[in-house]
Tab-separated table of C-alpha atoms in Angstrom:
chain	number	residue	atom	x	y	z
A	1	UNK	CA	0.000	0.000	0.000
A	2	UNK	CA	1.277	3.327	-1.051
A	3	UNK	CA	2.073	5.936	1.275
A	4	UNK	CA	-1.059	8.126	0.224
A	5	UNK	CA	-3.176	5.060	0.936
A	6	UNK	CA	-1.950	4.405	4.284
A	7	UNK	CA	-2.628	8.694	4.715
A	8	UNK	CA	-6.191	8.092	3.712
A	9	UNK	CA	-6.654	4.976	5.820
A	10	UNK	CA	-5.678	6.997	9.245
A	11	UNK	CA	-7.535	9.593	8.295
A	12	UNK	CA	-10.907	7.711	8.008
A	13	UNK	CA	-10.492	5.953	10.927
A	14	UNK	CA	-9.701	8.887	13.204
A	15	UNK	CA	-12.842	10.494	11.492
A	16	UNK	CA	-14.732	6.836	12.361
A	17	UNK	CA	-13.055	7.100	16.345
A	18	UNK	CA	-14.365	10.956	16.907
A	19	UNK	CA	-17.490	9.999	15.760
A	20	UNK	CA	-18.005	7.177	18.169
A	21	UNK	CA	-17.048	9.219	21.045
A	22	UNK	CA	-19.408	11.710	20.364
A	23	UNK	CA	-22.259	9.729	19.913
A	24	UNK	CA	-21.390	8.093	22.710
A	25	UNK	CA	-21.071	11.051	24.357
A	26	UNK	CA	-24.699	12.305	23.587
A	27	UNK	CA	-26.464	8.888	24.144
A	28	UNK	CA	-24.867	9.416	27.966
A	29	UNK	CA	-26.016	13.313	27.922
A	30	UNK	CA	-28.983	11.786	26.694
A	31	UNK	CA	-29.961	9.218	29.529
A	32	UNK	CA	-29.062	11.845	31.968
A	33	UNK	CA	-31.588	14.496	30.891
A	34	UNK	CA	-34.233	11.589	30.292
A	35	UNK	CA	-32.769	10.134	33.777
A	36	UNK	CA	-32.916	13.949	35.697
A	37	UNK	CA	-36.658	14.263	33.991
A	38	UNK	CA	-37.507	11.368	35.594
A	39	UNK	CA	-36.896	12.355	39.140
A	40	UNK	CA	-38.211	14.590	41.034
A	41	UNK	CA	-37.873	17.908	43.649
A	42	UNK	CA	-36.320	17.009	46.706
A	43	UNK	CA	-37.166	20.507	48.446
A	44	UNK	CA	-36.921	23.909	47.494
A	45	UNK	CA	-33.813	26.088	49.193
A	46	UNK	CA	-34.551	30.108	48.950
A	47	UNK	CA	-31.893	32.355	49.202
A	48	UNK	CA	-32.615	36.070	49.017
A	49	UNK	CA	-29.533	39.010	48.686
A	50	UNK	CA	-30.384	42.394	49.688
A	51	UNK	CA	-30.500	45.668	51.960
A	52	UNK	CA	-32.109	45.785	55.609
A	53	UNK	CA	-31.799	41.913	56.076
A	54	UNK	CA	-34.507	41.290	53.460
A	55	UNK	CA	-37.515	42.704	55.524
A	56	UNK	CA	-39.356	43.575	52.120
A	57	UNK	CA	-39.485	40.408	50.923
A	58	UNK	CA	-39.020	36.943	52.768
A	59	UNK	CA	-39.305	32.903	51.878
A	60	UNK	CA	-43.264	33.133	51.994
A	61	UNK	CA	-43.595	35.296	49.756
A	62	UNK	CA	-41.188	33.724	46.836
A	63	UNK	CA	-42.492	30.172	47.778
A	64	UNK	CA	-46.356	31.360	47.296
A	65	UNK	CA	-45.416	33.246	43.963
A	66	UNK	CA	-43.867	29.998	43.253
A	67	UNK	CA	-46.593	27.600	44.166
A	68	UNK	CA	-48.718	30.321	42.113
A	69	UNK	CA	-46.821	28.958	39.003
A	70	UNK	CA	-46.944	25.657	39.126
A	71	UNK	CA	-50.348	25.254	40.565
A	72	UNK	CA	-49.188	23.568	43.668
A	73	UNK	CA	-46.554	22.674	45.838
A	74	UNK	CA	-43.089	22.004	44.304
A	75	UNK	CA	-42.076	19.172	46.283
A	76	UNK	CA	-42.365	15.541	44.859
A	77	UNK	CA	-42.910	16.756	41.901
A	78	UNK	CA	-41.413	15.907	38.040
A	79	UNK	CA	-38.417	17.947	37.036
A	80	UNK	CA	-39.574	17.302	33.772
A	81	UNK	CA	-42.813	19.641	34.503
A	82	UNK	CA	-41.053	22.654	35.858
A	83	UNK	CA	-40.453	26.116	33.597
A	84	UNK	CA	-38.228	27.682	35.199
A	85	UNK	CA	-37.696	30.384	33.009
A	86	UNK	CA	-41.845	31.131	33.654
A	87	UNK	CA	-40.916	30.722	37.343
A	88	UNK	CA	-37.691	33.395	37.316
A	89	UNK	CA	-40.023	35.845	35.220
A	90	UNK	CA	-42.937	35.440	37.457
A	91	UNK	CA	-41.012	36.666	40.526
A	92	UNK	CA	-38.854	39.755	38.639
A	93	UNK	CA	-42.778	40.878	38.134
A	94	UNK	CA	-43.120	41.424	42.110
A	95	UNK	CA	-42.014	44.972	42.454
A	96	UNK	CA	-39.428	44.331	45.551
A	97	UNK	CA	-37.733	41.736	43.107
A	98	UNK	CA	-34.654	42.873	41.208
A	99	UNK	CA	-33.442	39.554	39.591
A	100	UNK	CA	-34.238	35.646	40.157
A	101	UNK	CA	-32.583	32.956	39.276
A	102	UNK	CA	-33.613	29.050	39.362
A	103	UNK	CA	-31.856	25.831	39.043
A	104	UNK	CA	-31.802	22.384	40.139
A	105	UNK	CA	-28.435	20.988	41.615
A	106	UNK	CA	-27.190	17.700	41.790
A	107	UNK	CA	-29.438	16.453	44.686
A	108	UNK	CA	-32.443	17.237	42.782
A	109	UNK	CA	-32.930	20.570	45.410
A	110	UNK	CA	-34.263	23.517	43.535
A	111	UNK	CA	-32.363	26.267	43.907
A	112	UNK	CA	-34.201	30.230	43.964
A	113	UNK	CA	-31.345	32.591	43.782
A	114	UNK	CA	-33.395	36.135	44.887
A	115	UNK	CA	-32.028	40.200	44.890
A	116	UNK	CA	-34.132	42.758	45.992
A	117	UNK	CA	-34.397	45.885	45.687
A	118	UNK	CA	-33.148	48.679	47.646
A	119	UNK	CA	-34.807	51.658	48.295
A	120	UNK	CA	-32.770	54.526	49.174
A	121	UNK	CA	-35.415	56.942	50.114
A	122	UNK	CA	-39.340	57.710	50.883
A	123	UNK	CA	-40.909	59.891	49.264
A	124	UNK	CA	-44.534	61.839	50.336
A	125	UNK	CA	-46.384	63.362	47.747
A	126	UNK	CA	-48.553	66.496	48.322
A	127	UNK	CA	-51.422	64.371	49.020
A	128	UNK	CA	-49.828	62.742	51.775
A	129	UNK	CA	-49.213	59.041	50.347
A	130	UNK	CA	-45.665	58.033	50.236
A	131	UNK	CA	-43.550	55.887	48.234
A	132	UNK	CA	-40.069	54.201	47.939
A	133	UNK	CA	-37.463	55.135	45.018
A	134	UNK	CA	-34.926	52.560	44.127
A	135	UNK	CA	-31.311	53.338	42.892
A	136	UNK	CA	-32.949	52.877	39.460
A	137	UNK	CA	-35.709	55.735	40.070
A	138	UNK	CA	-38.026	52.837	40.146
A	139	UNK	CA	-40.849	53.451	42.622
A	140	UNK	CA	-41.472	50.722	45.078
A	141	UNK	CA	-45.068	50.183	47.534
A	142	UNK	CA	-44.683	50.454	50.936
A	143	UNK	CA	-44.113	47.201	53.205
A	144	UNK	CA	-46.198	45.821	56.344
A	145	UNK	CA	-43.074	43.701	56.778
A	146	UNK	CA	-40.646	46.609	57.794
A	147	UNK	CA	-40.029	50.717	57.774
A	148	UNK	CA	-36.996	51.587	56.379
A	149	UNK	CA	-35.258	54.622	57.529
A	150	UNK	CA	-34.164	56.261	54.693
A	151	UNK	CA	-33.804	60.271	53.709
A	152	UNK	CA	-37.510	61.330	53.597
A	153	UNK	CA	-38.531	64.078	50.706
A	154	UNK	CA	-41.752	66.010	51.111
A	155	UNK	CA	-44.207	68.123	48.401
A	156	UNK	CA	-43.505	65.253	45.321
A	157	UNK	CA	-45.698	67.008	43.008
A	158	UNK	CA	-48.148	64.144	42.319
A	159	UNK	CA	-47.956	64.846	38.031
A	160	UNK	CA	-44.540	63.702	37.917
A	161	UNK	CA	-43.785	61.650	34.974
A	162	UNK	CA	-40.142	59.876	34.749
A	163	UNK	CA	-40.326	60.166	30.932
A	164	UNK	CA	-40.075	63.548	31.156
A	165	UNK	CA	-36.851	65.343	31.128
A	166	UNK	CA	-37.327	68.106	33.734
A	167	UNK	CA	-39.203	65.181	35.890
A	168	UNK	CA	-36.901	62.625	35.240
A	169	UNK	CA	-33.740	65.745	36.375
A	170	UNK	CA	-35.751	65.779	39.625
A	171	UNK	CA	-35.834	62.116	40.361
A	172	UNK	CA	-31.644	62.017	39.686
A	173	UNK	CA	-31.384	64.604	41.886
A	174	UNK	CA	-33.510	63.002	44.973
A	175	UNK	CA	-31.051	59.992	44.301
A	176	UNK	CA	-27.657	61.860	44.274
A	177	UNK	CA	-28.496	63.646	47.392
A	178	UNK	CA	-30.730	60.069	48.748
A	179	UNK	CA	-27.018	58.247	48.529
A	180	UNK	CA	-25.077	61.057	49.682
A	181	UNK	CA	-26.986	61.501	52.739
A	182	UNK	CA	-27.258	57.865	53.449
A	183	UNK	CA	-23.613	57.259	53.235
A	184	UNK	CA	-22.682	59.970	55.797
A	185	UNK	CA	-24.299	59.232	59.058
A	186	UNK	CA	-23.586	62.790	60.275
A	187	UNK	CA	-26.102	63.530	57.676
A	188	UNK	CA	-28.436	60.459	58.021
A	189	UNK	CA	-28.721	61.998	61.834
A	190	UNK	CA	-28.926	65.682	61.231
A	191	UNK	CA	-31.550	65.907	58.262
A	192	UNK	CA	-34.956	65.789	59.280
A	193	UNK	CA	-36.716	65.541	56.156
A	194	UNK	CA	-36.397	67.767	52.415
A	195	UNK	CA	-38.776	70.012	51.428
A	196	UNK	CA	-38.850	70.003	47.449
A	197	UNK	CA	-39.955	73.731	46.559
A	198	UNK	CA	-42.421	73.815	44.184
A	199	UNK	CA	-39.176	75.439	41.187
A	200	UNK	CA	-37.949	71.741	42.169
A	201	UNK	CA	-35.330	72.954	44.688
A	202	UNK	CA	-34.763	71.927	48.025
A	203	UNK	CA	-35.427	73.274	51.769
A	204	UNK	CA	-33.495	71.153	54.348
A	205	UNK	CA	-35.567	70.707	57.709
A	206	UNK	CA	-32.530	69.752	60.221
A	207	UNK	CA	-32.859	68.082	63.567
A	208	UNK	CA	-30.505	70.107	65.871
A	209	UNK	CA	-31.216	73.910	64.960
A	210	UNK	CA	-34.282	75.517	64.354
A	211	UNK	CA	-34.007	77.139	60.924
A	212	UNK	CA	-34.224	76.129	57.213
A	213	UNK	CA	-31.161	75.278	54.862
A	214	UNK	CA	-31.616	76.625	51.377
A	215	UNK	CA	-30.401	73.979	49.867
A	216	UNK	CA	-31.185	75.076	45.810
A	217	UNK	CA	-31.232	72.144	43.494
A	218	UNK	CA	-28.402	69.286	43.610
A	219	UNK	CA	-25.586	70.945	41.860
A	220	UNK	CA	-22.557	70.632	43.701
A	221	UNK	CA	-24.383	68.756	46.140
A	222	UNK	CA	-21.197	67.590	47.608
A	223	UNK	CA	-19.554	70.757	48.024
A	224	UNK	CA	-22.771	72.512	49.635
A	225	UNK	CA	-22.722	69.226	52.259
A	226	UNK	CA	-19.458	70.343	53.296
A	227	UNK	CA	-19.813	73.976	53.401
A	228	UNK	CA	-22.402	73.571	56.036
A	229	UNK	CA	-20.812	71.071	58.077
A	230	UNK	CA	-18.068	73.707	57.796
A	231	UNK	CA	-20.694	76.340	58.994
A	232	UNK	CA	-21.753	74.341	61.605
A	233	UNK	CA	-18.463	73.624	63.281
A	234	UNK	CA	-17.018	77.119	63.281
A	235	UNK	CA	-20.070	79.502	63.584
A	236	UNK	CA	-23.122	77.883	64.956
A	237	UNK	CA	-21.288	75.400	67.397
A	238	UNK	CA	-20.227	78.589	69.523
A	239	UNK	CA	-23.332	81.218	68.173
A	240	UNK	CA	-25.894	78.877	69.096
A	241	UNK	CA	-27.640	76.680	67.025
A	242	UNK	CA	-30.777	79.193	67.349
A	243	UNK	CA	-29.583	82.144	65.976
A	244	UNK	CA	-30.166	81.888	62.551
A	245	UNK	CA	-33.652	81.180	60.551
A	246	UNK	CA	-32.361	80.635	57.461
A	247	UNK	CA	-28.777	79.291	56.048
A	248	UNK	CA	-28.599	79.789	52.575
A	249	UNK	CA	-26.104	77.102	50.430
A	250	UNK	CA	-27.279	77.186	47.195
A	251	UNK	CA	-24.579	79.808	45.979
A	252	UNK	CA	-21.013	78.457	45.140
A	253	UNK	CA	-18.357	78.980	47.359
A	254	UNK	CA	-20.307	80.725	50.340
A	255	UNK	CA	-22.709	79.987	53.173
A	256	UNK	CA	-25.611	82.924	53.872
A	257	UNK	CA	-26.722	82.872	57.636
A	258	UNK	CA	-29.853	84.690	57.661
A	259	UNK	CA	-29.681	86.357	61.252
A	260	UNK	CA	-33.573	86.174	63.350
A	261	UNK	CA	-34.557	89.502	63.323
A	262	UNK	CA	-37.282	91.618	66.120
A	263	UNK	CA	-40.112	90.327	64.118
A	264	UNK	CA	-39.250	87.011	64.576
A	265	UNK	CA	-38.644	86.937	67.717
A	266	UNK	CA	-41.931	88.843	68.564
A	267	UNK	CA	-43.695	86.294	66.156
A	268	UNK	CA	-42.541	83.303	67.880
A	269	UNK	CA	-43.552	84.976	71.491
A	270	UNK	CA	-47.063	85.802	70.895
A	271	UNK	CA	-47.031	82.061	68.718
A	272	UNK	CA	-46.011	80.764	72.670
A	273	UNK	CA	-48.983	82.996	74.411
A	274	UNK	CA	-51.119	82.003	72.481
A	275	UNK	CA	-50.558	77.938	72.989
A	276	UNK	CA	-50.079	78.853	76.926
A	277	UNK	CA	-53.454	80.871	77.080
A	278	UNK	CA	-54.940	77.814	74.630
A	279	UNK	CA	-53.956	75.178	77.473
A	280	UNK	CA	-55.371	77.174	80.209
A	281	UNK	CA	-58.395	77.114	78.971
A	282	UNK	CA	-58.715	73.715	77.761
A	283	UNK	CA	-57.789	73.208	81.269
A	284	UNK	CA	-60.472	75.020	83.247
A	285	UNK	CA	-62.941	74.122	80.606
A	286	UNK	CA	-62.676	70.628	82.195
A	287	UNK	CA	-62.379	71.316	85.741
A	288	UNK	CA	-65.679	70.755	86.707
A	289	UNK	CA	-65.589	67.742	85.204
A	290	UNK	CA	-65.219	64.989	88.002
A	291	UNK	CA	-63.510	62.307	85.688
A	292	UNK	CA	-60.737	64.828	84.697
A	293	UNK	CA	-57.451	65.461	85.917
A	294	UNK	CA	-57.964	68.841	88.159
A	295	UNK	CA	-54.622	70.998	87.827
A	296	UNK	CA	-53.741	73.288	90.316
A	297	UNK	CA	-54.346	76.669	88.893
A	298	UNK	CA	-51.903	79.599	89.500
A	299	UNK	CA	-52.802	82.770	91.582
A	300	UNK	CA	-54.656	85.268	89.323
A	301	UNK	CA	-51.482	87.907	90.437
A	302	UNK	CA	-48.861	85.392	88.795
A	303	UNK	CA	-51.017	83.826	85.593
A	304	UNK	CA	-49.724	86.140	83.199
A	305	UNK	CA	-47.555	85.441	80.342
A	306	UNK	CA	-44.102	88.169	79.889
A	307	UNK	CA	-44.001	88.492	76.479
A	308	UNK	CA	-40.244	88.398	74.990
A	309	UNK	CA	-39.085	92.173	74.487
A	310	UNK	CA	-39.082	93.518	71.320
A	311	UNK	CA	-35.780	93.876	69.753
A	312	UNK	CA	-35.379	96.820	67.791
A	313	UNK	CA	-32.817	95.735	65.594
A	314	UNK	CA	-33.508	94.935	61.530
A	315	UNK	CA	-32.555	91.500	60.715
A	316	UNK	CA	-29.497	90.675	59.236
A	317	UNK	CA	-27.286	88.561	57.328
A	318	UNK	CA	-23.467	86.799	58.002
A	319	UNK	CA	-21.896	85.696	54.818
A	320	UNK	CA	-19.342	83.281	55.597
């Protein structure tokens, strides 16, 4: 036989040997899948990723969404019957869902791989019901399960569409400063809750202090956070945290304290007479009444009220 012969000869028979191996190879895969159909679910393991150790979401709720599916319980049942890629898109329809993934492993346990969402702040529209927003602007339904203390935002104007461009500028802007405020928990401590202004700026409500932060919108956001920190360690740390009604941010490179002025001061005074003079009277309008409380009512000589004196002085402001 000539050498091309003997060529040829090899080469058909390693042709011949690869084929055998991989029909052999997919007669096995074969009888595995057929085998694997066969059986069926051991049990069903849930494992859920998240924020707040999963309190929006928990094992009942997958498992029911689940059972939902596959008109039953999953146990004992066929492998060969299950969809899982019905089942994963069934639970990334619940809104507290982010991604789901399904498998079965080796012991015939199927596996439900869960991530949920995080919210990263509430949000109360001027009608008074509130809402979470995700990091993807998505809004999410309250939760009987758990209360999440995130930055709260006031005034949402309820028209708000996210399709919109100046609507969709506001929602970025609730999340840049939702983030910033939840990463720093100076911040998370201080801020009460944020006013949005109906131009879409903001109005900061702090804890310690009684005045308002003009905030503006979220431009520089970063830079206005540590301008105020910056007033509040070097001016209203040793001023008092009172003196001021308003502290203006919202300009670059300066911080506005808006000084409380005679009129304010006289405001807030009679504002205090008046809700003394209101709980007297509630007070002796139920004193004859045997299943009150009776309170010990001052001598007519001491009852009144000093009023805080007028200060004569204009308001003013401290730029910083």
């Amino acid at each position: 036989m000539t050498t091309t012969g003997k060529y040829k000869l090899n080469k058909i028979l390693t042709v011949l040997v690869w084929i055998l191996l991989g029909s052999g190879m997919i007669v096995l895969l074969v009888a595995a899948i057929t085998k694997k159909n066969n059986e069926h679910c051991v049990k069903t393991e849930v494992n859920i990723s998240g924020v707040q150790n999963n309190f929006f979401i928990d094992k009942k709720d997958v498992l029911d969404i689940l059972q939902k599916v596959n008109e039953g319980k999953l146990e004992n049942k066929p492998i060969r019957n299950f969809d899982l890629a019905s089942m994963e898109s069934a639970l990334q329809k619940d809104k507290w869902i982010r991604k789901a993934e399904l498998f079965f492993d080796n012991n015939n346990v199927l596996q439900v791989r869960v991530s949920e969402r995080e919210p990263i702040s509430r949000i109360f529209m001027e009608s008074g019901a509130s809402f979470y927003m995700d990091s993807t602007l998505r809004r999410l339904p309250l939760s009987d399960k758990f209360s999440a203390r995130l930055p709260v935002f006031t005034n949402f104007p309820a028209d708000v569409k996210p399709s919109s461009k100046k609507d969709s500028s506001l929602l970025k802007q609730i999340k840049m400063l939702s983030e910033y405020i939840i990463s720093h928990p100076f911040w998370m401590a201080q801020v009460e809750q944020i006013d949005i202004t109906p131009a879409a700026t903001f109005m900061l409500v702090p804890k310690l202090g009684d005045q308002l932060i003009d905030f503006g919108n979220a431009d520089n956001y970063q830079q206005k956070f540590e301008n105020l920190l910056t007033f509040y360690k070097q001016v209203e740390s040793k001023a008092g945290w009172n003196i001021y009604s308003v502290i203006d941010v919202k300009y670059k490179g300066q911080v506005i304290g808006v000084r409380r002025g005679a009129a304010e001061i006289k405001t807030d005074s009679l504002r205090a007479i008046q809700i003394m003079k209101s709980i007297i009277a509630n007070a002796q309008k139920y004193s004859n009444d045997s299943s009150a409380i009776q309170l010990v009512q001052p001598n007519d000589d001491n009852s009144a009220i000093n009023a805080t004196p007028q200060i004569d002085e204009a308001p003013n402001e401290s730029v910083l």
